[in-house]
Coordinates of C-alpha atoms in Angstrom, one line a residue:
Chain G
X899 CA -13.5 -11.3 12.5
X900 CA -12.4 -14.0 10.0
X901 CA -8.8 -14.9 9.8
X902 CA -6.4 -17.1 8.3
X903 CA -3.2 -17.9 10.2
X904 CA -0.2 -19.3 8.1
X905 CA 3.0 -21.3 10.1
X906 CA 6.4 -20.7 9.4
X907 CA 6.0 -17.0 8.0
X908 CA 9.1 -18.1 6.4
X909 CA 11.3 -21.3 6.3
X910 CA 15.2 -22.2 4.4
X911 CA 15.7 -25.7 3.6
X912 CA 17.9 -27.9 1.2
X913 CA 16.9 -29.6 -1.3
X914 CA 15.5 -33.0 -0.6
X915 CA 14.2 -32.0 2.5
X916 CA 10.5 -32.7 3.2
X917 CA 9.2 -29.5 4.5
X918 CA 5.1 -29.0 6.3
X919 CA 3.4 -26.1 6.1
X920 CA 0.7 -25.0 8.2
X921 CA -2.6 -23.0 7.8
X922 CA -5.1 -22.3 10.9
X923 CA -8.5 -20.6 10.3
X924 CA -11.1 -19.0 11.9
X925 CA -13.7 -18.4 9.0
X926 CA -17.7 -18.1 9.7
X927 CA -19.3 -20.2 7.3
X928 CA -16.7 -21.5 6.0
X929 CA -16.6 -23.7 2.9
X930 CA -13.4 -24.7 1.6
X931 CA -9.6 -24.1 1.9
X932 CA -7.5 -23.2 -0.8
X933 CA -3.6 -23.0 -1.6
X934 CA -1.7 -21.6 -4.1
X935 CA 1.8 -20.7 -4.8
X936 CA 3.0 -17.6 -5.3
X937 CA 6.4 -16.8 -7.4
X938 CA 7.6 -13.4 -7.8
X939 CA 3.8 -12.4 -9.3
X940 CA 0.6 -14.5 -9.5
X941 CA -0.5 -17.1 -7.3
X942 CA -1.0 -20.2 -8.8
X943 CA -3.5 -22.7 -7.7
X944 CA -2.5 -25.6 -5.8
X945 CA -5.3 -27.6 -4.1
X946 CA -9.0 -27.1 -2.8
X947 CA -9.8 -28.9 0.3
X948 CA -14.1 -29.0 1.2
X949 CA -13.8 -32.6 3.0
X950 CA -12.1 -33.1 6.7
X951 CA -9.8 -36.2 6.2
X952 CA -9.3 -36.9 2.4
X953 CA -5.8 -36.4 1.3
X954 CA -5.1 -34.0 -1.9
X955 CA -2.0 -35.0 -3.7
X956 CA -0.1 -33.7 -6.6
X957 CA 3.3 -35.1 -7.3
X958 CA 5.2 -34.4 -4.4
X959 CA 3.0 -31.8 -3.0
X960 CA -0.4 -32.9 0.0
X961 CA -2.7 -31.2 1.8
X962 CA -4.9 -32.0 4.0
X963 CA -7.8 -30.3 5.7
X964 CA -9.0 -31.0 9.7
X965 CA -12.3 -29.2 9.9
X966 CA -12.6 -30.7 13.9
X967 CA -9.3 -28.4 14.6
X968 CA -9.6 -25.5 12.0
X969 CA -6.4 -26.1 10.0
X970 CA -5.0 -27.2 7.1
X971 CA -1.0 -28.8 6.2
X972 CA 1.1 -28.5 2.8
X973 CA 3.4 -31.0 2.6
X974 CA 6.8 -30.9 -0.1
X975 CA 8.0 -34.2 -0.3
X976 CA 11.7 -34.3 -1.9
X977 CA 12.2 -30.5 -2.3
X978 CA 13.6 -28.7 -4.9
X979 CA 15.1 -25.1 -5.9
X980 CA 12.0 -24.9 -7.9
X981 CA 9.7 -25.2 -4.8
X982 CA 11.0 -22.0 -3.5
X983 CA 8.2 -19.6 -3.4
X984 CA 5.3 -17.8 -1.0
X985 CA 2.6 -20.4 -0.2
X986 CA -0.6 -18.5 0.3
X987 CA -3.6 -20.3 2.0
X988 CA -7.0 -18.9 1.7
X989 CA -10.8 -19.6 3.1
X990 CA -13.5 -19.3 1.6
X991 CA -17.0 -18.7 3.1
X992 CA -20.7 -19.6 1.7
X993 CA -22.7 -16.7 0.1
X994 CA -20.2 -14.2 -0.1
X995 CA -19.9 -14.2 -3.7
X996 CA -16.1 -16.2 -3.6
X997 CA -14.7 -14.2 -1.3
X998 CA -11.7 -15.8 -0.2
X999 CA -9.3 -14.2 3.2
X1000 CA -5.9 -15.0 2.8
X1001 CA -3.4 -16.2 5.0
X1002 CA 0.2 -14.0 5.2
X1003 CA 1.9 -16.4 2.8
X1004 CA 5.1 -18.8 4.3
X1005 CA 8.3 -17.6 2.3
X1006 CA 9.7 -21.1 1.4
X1007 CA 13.3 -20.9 0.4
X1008 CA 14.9 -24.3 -0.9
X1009 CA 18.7 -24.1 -1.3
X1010 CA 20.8 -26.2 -3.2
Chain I
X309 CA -4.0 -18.4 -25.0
X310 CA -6.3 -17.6 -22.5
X311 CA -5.6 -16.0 -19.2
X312 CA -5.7 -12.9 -17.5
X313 CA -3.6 -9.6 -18.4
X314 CA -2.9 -7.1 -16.0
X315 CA -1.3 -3.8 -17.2
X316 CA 1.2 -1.9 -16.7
X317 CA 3.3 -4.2 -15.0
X318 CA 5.0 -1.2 -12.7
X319 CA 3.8 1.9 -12.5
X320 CA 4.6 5.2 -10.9
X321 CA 2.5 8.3 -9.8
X322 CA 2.6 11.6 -7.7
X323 CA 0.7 11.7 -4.6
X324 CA -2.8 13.0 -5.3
X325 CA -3.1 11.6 -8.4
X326 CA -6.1 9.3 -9.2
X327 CA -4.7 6.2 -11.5
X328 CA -6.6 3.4 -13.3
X329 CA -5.1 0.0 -13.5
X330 CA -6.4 -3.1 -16.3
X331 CA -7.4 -6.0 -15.9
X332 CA -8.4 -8.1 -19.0
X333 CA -9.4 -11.7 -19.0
X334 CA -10.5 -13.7 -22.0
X335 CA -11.4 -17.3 -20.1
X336 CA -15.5 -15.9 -20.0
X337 CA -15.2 -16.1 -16.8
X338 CA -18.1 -14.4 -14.8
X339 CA -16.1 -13.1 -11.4
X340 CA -13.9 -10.9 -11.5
X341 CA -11.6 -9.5 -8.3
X342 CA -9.3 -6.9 -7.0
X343 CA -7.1 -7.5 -4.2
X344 CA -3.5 -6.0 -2.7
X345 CA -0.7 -7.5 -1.2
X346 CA 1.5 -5.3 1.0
X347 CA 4.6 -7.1 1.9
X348 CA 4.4 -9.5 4.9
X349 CA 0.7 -9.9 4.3
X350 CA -1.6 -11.6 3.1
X351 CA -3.9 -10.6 -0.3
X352 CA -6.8 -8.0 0.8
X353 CA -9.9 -8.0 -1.3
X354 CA -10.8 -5.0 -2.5
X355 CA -13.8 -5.1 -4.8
X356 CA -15.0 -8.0 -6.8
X357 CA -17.8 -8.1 -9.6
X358 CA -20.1 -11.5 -10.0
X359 CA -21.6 -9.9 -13.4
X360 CA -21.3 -7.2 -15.9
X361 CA -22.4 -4.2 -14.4
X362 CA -22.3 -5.7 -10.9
X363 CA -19.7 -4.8 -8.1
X364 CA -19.4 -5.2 -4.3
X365 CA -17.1 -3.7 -2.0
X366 CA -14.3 -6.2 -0.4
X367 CA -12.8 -5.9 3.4
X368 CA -10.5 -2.1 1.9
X369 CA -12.8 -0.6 -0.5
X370 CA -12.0 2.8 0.7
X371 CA -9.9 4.7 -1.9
X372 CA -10.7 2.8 -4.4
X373 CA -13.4 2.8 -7.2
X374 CA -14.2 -0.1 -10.1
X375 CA -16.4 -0.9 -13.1
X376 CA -17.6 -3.7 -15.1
X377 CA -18.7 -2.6 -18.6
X378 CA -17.4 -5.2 -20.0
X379 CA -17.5 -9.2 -19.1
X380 CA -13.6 -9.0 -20.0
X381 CA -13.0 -5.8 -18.0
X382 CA -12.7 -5.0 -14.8
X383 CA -10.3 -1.2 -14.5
X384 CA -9.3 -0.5 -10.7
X385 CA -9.0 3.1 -10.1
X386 CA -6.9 3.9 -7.5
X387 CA -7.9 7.3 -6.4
X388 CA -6.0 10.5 -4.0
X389 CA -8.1 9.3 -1.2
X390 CA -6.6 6.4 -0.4
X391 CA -3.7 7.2 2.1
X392 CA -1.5 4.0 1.5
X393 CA -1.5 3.2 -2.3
X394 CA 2.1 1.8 -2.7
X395 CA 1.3 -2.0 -2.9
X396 CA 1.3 -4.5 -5.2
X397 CA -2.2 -4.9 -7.3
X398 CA -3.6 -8.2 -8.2
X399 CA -6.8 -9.1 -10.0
X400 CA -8.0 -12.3 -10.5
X401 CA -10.8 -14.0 -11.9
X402 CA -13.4 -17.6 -11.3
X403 CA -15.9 -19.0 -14.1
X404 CA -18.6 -17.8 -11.6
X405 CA -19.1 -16.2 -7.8
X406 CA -19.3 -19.7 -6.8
X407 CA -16.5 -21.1 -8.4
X408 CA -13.9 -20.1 -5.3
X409 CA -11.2 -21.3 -7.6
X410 CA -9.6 -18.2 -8.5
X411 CA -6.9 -17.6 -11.6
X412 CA -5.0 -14.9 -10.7
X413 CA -3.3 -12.1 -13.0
X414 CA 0.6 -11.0 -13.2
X415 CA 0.3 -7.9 -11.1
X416 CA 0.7 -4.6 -11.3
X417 CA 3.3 -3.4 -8.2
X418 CA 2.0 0.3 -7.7
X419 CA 4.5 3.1 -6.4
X420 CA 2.9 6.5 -5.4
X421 CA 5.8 9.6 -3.8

């Protein structure tokens, strides 16, 4: 069965920390990884991640993918109270029409 | 502004009532999905739609029914035979089935007593 395994379920920092989240995966046929961030309603879309090894950034957010060892890290560089939110990651598999299986989400709280 | 509308943002029902939730997105996109999030987990797929007049059932179909009349449209009906409906109801949309980049709606958080 295909799943998506997310590490820290939840996690309280202060700002400027630098916090790492962590995304394992056990898809068949799998094709890409995908985050997004989800506050209080709809996920947002953070980064897609097809290639082992090449670095995604966005400001102070990165992700990278390790197909050899099934995972995937978020990294929040410089955190702020705006951060705080549920990161969901998400796998997607060839030829089933964008299905994606989602991870539980890590609550990410950043306090002042 | 495009995007993706879900309505109502909160609704209430009785137990064995069936209830229909909207979904309306004006980005053209193709796709069209339906998933739930029950707290402490992840999103569950449901149903998703590649086409107008297309649908497949996701990983928790049962309970649930969907069409697509409309490439805008894609109405979840929640029916009395699904034995767990409280959740929170997401649908979400990509420009086509192979697009896995998925825009997501506001929700609709579901409460059946």
């Amino acid at each position: 069965e295909d799943k998506v395994v997310q590490s820290p379920l939840s996690l309280v920092v202060h700002e400027g920390d630098t916090v790492t989240l962590n995304c394992s995966y056990e898809v068949t046929n799998f094709r890409s990884l995908l985050w997004y961030k989800q506050e209080k309603k709809a996920p947002t879309f953070l980064f897609m991640l097809t290639s082992s090894g090449i670095e995604k950034k966005s400001g102070r957010l990165s992700s990278i993918l390790d197909k050899k060892e099934l995972f995937s890290i978020l990294n929040i560089t410089a955190t702020q109270t705006g951060d705080s939110a549920i990161y969901l990651c998400a796998g997607s598999i060839y030829n089933q029409g964008g299905k994606l299986i989602f991870g539980q989400g890590t609550e990410l709280s950043v306090k002042p | 502004d495009g995007g993706i509308t879900q309505s109502p943002k909160y609704l209430f029902r009785k137990e064995g009532q069936n209830v229909t939730l909207s979904c309306e997105q004006n980005l053209n996109h193709d796709a069209m999905y339906w998933y739930r999030q029950d707290p402490g987990q992840g999103l569950r797929l449901i149903y998703y739609s590649q086409i107008v007049n297309d649908f497949q059932k996701g990983d928790i179909a049962e309970g649930y029914s969907v069409s697509r009349e409309k490439k805008e449209s894609f109405p979840l009906t929640v029916t009395s035979a699904q034995k767990n409906p409280t959740a929170f109801y997401l649908c979400a949309s990509s420009i086509t089935v192979s697009s896995y980049e998925q825009y997501f709606g506001p929700g609709t958080r579901l409460t059946v007593t």
